[in-house]
Short mmCIF file of C-alpha atoms and ligand atoms in Angstrom, two decimals:
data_model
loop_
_atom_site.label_atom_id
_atom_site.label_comp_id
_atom_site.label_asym_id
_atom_site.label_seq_id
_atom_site.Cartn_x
_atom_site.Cartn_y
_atom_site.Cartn_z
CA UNK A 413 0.00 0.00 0.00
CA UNK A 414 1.56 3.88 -0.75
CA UNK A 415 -0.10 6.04 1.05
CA UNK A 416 0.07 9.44 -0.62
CA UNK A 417 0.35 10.36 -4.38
CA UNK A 418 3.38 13.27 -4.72
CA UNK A 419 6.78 13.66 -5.40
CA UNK A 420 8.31 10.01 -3.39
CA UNK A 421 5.79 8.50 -4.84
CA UNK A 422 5.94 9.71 -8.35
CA UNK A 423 9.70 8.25 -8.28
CA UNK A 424 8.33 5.09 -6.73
CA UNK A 425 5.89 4.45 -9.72
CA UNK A 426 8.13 5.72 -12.62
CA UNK A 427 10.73 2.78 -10.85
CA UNK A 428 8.18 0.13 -11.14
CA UNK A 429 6.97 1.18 -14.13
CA UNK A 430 10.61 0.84 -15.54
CA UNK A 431 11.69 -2.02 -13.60
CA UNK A 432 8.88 -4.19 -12.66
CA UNK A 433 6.67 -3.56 -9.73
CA UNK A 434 6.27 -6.33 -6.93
CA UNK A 435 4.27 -9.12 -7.97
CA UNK A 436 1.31 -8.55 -5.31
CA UNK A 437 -1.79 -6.37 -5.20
CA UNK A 438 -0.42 -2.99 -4.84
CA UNK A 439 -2.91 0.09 -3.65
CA UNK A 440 -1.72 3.76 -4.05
CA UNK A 441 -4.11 5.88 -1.77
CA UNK A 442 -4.03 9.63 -2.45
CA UNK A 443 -6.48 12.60 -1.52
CA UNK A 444 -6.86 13.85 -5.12
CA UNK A 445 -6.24 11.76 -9.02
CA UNK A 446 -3.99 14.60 -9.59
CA UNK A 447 -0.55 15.78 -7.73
CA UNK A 448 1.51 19.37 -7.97
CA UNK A 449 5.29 19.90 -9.09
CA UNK A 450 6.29 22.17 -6.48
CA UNK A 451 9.25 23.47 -8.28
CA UNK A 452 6.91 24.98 -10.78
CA UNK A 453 4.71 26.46 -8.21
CA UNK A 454 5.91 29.90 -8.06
CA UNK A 455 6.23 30.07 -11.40
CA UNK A 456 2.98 29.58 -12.00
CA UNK A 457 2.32 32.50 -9.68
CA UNK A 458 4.53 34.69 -11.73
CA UNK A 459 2.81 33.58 -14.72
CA UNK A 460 5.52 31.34 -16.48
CA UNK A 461 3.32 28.03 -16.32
CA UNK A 462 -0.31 27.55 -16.34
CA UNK A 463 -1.07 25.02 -13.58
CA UNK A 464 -1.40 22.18 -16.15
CA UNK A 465 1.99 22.48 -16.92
CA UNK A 466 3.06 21.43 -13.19
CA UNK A 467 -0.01 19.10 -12.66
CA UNK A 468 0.56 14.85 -13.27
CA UNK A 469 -2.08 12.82 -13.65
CA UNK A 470 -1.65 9.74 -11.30
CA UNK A 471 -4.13 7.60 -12.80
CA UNK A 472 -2.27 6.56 -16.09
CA UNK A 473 1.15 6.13 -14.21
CA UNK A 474 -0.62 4.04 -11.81
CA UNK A 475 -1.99 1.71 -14.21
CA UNK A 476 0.99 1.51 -16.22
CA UNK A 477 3.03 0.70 -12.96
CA UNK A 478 0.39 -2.00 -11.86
CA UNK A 479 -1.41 -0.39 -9.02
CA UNK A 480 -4.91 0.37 -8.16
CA UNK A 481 -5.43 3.82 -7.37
CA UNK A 482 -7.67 4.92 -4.31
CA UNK A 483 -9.22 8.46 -4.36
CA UNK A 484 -9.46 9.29 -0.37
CA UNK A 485 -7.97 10.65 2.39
CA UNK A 486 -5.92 8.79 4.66
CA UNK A 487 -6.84 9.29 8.15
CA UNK A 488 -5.61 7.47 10.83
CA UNK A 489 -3.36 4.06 10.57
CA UNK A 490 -3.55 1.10 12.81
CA UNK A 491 -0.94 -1.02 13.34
CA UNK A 492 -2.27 -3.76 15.43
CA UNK A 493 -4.93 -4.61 12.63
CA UNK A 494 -2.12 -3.48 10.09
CA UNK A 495 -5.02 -0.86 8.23
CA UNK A 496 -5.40 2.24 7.00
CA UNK A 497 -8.29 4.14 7.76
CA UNK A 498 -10.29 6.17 4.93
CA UNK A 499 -12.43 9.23 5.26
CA UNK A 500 -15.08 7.48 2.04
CA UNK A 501 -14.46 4.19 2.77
CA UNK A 502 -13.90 0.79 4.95
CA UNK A 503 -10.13 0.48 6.22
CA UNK A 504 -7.91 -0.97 3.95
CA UNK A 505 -5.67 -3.62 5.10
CA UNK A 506 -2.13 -3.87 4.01
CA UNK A 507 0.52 -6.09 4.20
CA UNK A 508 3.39 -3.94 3.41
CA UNK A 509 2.96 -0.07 3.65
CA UNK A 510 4.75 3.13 2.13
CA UNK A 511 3.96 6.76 3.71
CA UNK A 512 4.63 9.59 1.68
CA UNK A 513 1.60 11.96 2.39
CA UNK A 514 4.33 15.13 2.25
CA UNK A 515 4.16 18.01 5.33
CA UNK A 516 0.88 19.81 6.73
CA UNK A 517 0.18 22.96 6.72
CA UNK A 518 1.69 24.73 10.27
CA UNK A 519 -1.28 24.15 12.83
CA UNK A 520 -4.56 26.64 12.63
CA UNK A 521 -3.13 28.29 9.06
CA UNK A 522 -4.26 25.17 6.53
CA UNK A 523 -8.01 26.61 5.97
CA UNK A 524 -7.22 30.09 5.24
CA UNK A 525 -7.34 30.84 9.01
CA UNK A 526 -6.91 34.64 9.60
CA UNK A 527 -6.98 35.46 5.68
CA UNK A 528 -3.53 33.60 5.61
CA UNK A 529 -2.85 30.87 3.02
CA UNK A 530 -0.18 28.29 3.87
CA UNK A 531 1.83 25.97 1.92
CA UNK A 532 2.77 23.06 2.28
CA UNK A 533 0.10 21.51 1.10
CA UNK A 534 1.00 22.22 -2.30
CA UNK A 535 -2.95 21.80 -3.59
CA UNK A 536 -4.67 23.36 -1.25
CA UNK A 537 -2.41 26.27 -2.01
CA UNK A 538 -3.02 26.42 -5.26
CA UNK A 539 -6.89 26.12 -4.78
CA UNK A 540 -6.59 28.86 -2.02
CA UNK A 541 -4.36 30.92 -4.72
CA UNK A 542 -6.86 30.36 -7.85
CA UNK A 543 -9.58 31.67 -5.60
CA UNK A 544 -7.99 34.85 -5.43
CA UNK A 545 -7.72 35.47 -8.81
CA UNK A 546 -10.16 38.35 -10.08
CA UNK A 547 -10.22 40.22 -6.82
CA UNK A 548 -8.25 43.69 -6.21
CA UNK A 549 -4.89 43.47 -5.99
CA UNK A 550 -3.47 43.84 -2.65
CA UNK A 551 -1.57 46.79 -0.96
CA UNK A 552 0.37 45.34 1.60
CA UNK A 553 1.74 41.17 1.47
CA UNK A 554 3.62 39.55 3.76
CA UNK A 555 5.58 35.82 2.87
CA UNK A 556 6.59 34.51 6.48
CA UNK A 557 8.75 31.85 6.57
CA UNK A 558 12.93 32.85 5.10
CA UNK A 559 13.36 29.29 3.38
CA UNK A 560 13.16 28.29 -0.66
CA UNK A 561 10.07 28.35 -0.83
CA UNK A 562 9.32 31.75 1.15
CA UNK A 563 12.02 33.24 -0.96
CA UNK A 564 10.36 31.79 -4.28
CA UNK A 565 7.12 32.65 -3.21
CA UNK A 566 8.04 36.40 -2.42
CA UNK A 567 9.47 36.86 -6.11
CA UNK A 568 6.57 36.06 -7.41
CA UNK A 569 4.25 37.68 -5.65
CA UNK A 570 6.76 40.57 -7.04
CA UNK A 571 6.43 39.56 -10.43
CA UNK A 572 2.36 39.41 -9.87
CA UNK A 573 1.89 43.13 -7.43
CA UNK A 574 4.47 45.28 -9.03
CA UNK A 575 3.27 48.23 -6.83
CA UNK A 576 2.70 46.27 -3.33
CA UNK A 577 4.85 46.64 -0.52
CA UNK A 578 6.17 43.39 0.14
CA UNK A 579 7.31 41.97 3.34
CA UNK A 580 9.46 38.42 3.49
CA UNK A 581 9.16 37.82 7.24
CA UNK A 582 12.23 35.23 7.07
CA UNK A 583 12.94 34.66 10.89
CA UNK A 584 15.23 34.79 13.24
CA UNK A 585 17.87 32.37 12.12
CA UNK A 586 17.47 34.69 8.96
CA UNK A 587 17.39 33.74 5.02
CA UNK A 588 18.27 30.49 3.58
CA UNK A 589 19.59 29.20 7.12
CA UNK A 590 21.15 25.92 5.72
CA UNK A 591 22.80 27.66 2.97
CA UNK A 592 26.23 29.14 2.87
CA UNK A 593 27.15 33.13 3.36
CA UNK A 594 27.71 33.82 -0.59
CA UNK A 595 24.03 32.43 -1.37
CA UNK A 596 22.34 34.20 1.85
CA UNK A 597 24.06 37.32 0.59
CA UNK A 598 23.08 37.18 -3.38
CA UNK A 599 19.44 36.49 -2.14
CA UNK A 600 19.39 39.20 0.19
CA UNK A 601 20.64 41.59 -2.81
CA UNK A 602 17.99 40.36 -4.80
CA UNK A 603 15.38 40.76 -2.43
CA UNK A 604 16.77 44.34 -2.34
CA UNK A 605 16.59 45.07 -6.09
CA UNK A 606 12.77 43.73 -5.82
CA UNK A 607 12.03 46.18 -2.74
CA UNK A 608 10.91 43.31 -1.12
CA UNK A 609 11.96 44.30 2.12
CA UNK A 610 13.54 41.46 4.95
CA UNK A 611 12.53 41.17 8.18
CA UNK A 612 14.87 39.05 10.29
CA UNK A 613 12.43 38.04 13.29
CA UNK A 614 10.55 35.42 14.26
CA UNK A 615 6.40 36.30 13.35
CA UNK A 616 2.72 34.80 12.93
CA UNK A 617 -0.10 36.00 11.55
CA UNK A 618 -2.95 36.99 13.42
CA UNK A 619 -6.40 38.78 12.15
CA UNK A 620 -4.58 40.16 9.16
CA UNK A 621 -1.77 41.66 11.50
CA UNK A 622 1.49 40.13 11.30
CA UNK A 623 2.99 39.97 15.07
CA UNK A 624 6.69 40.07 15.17
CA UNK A 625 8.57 38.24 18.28
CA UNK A 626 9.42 41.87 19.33
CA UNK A 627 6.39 43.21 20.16
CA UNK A 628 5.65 44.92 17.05
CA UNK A 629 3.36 44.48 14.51
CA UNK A 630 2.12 45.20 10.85
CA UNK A 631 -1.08 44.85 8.56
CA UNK A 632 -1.25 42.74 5.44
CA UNK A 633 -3.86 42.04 3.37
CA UNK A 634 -2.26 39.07 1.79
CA UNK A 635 -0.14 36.71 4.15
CA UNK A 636 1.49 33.86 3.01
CA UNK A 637 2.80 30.97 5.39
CA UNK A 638 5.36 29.05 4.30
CA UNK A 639 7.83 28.16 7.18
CA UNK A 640 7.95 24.56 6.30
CA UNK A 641 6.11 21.08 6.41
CA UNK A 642 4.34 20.09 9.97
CA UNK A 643 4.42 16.26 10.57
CA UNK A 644 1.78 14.41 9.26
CA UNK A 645 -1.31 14.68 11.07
CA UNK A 646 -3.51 11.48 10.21
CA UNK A 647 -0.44 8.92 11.94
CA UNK A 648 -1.19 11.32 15.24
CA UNK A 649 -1.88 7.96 17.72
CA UNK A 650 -0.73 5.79 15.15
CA UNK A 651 2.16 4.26 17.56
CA UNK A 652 4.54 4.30 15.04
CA UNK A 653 8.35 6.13 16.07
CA UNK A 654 7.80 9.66 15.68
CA UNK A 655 10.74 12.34 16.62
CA UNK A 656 10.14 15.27 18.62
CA UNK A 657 8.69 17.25 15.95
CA UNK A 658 6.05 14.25 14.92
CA UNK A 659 7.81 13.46 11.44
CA UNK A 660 8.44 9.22 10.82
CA UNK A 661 11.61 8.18 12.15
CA UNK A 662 13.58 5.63 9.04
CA UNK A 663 16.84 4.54 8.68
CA UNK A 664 18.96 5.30 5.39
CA UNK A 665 16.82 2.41 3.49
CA UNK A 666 13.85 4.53 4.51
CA UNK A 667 12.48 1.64 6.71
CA UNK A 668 10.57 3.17 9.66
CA UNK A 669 12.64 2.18 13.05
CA UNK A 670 11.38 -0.90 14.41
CA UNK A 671 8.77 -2.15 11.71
CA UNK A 672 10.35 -4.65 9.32
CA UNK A 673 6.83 -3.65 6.81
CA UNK A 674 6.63 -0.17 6.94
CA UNK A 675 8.41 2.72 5.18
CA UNK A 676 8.55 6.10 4.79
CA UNK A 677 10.26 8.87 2.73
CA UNK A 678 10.00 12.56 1.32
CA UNK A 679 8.56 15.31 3.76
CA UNK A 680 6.86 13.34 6.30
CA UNK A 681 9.79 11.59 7.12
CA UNK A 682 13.16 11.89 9.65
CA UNK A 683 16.25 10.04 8.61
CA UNK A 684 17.97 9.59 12.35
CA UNK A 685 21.37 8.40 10.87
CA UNK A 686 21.93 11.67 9.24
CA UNK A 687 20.21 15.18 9.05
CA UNK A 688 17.96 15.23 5.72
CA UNK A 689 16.41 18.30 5.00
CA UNK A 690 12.40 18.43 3.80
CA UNK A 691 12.67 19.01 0.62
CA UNK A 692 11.77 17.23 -2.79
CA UNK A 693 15.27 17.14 -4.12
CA UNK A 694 15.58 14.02 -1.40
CA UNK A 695 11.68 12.82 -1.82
CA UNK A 696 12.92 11.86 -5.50
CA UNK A 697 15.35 10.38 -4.74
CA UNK A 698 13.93 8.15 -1.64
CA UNK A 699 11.23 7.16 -3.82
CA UNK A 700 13.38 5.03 -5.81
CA UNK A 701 14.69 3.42 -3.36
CA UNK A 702 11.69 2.33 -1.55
CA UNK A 703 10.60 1.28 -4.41
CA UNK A 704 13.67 -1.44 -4.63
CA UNK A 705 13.60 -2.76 -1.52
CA UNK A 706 9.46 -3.33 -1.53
CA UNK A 707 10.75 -4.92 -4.60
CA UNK A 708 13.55 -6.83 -2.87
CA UNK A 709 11.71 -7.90 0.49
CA UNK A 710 8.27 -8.94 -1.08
CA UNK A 711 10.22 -11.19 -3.75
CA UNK A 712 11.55 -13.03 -0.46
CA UNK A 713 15.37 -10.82 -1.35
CA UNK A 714 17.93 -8.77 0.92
CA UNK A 715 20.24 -6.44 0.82
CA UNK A 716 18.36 -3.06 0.91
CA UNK A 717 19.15 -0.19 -0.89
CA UNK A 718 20.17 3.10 1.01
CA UNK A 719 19.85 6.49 0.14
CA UNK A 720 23.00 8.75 0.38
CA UNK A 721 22.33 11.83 -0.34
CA UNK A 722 24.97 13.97 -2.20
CA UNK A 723 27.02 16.59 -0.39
CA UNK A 724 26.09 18.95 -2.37
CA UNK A 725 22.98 19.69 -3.40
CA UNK A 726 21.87 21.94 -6.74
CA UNK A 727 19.26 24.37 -5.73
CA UNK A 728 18.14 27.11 -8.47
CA UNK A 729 15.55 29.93 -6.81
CA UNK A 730 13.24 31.59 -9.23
CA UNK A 731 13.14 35.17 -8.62
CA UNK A 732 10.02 35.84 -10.44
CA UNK A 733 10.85 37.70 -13.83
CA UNK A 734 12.80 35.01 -15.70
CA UNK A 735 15.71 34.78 -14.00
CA UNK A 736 17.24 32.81 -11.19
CA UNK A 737 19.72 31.86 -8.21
CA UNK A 738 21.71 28.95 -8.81
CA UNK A 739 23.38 27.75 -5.38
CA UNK A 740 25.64 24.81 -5.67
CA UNK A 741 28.17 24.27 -2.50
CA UNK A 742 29.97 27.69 -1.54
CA UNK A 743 28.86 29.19 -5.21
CA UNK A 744 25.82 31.57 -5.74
CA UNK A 745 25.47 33.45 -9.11
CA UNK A 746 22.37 34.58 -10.93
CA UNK A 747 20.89 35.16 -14.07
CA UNK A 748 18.76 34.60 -17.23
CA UNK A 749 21.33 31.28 -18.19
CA UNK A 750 19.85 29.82 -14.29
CA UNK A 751 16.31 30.35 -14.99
CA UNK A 752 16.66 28.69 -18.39
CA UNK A 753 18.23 25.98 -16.61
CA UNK A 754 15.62 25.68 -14.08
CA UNK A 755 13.19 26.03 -16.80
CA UNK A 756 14.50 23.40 -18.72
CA UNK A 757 15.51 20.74 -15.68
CA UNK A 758 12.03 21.35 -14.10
CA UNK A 759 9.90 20.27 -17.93
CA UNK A 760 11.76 17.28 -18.44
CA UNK A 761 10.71 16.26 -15.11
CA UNK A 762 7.02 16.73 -15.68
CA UNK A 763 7.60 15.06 -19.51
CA UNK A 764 9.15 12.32 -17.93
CA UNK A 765 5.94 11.37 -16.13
CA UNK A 766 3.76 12.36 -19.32
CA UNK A 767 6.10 9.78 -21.33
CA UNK A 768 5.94 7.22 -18.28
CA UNK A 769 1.99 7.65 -18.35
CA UNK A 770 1.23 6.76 -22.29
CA UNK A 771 0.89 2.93 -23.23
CA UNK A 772 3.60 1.60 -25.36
C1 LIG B 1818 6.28 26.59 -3.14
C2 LIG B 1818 7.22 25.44 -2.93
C3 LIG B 1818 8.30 25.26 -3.81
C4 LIG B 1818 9.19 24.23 -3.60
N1 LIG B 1818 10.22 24.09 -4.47
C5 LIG B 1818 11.13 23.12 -4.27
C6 LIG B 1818 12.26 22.99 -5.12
O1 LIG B 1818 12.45 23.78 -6.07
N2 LIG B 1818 13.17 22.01 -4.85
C7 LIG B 1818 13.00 21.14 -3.80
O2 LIG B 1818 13.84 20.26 -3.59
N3 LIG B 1818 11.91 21.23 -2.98
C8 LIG B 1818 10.98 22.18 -3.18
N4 LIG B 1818 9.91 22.29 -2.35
C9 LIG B 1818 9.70 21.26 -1.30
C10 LIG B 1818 8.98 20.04 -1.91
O3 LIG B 1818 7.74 20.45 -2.46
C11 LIG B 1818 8.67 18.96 -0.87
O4 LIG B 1818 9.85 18.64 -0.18
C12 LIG B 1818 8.12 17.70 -1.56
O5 LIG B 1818 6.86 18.01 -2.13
C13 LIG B 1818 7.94 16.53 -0.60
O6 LIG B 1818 7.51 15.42 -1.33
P1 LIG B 1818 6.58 14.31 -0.66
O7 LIG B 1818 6.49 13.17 -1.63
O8 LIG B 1818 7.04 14.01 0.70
O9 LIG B 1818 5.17 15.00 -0.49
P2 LIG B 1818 4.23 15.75 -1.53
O10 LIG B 1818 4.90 15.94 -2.83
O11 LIG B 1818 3.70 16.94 -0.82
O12 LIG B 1818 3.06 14.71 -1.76
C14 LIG B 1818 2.21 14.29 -0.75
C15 LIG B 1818 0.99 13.71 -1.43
O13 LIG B 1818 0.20 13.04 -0.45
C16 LIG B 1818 -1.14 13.45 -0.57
N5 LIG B 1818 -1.70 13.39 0.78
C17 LIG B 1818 -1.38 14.16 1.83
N6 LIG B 1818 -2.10 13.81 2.92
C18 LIG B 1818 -2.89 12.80 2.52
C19 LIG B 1818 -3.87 12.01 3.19
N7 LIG B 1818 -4.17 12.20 4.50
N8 LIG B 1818 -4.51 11.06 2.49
C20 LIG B 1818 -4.22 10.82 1.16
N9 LIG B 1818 -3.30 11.55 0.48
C21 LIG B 1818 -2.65 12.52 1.16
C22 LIG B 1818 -1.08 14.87 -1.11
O14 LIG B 1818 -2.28 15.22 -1.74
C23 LIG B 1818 0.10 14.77 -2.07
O15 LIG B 1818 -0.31 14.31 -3.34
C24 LIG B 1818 9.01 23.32 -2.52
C25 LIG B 1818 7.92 23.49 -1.66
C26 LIG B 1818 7.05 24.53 -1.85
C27 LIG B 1818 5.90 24.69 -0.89
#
């Protein structure tokens, strides 16, 4: 059973579609037939994509891969029965199960909760953001959270309100806080040339105010909330190994600790052998290998497969108007050339999945 249709799980079936899948029944559970390519997200904002371009259908690739897909939402997971529970329908046993159901939404901002929209989830965004469309632009926007996708989201929203004022509430720990002091510093200057002005404290949105951890405050009538994934919610009381923030505890073959059956990868998961940071760069590539060793341990093999991740990892930042920030290791340079490449890396990802989905 894979439980949850996006990024891991794309990789998963594009692997079994090219290598075999496991000879058994195989179920893929997700809330919706179709499934977001984040990395084309904000550019769909900006108005470089239409939404099809970043949307895969799930229900060709999961026939061509051999599984039956499940429209519903997962929510809750026994393990003493070894089900899942459904929101539509009876639980589902399983014999061997895969989570990959991505982050939540920070608590009490997924429904639009004091006019903010959050992201992660990627879909709800979107629906939040294509309700918006038509109304009067906004005067005064505010992206909290400093990571990727913040940053992303805040050169869009550029690209989209050329005459807001535009606030990226990135935090204390400041910008990009995994990345090194060149990138911090080119993205800062670009944030500069965009008048998108930084705010380096921690904040939350209340009522249309943004509070700030020092007391002050501002109004926004726009706030976007995108300080990261939250752990799953539906595995709450599950029993399964959770780590202090509620995200899956696996090893580096993705199996969750202490269950020979169950694994877990992209954003809902913690590796505890080495620090893995949510992002879908590392949900592609755990895919794959969960995909081998359900492979592997159903056919009655060993030897899992790990996943190593690289150290270093190529990250290229849209900033809105057809250009990027390419980061790789201690280099940070930007230009036309990056969002090209972006452009260009991020469409053959989506065609892959359109060529994986038509019969041969
Ligand atoms: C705006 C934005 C831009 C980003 N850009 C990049 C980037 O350029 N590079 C990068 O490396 N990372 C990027 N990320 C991060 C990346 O999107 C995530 O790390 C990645 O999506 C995680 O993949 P996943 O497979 O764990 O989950 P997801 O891709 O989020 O998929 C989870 C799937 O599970 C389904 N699901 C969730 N809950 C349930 C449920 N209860 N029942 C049934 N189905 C469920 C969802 O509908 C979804 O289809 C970006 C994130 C955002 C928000």
């Amino acid at each position: 059973m894979l439980a949850g249709g996006g990024h891991a799980h794309l990789q998963l079936l594009a692997d079994w579609i090219e290598r075999g899948p496991p000879d058994v029944e195989t179920v893929l559970i997700s809330v919706r037939r179709t499934t977001l390519y984040s990395g084309m997200i904000p550019g769909w904002l900006a108005g470089a994509y239409r939404l099809e371009d970043a949307t895969i259908d799930l229900a060709p690739l999961a026939e061509r891969a051999g599984v039956r897909l499940v429209v519903d939402r997962l929510v809750g997971l026994s393990l003493a029965r070894q089900e899942v529970e459904l929101a539509e329908a009876p639980p589902l046993a399983f014999d061997w199960l895969s989570i990959a159901t991505g982050g939540s939404a920070p608590a009490g901002l997924g429904d639009g909760a004091d006019g903010a929209i959050a992201v992660p989830p990627i879909d709800r965004f979107a629906d939040a953001w294509s309700q918006r469309q038509g109304r009067s632009p906004p005067r005064r926007v505010a992206v909290i959270g400093g990571g990727a996708a913040g940053v992303e989201l805040a050169f869009a929203l550029r690209a989209v309100f050329a005459s807001a004022a535009i606030r990226l509430v990135a935090g204390r720990a400041g910008l990009l806080p995994a990345a090194g002091a060149r990138a911090r510093s080119r993205v800062a200057h670009a944030l500069a040339r965009r008048a998108i002005e930084r705010v380096e404290r921690d904040g939350h949105v209340a009522a249309g105010t943004v509070r700030l951890c020092d007391g002050t405050s501002f109004a926004a009538d726009l706030v976007i909330v995108a300080t990261g994934s939250g752990p799953p919610r539906w595995l709450g009381g599950a029993g399964l190994p959770l780590d202090d923030a509620g995200f899956v505890e696996v090893d580096a073959h993705h199996r969750v600790l202490g269950q020979h059956n169950l694994f877990a990868a992209g954003d809902a998961a913690q590796r505890v052998d080495r620090p893995v940071a949510h992002a879908g760069v590392h949900a592609v590539h755990a895919g794959p290998v969960v995909a081998a060793n359900l492979r592997t341990l159903i056919g009655g093999g060993a030897g899992l497969d790990r996943y190593l991740p690289r150290k270093r990892t190529l990250y290229l930042l849209s900033t809105g108007d057809r250009r990027a920030i390419l980061m790789w290791g201690g280099v940070a340079l930007e230009g036309h050339w990056a969002w090209r490449l972006k452009d260009w890396i991020d469409r053959r990802w989506i065609a892959k999945f359109r060529r994986l989905s038509r019969r041969l």
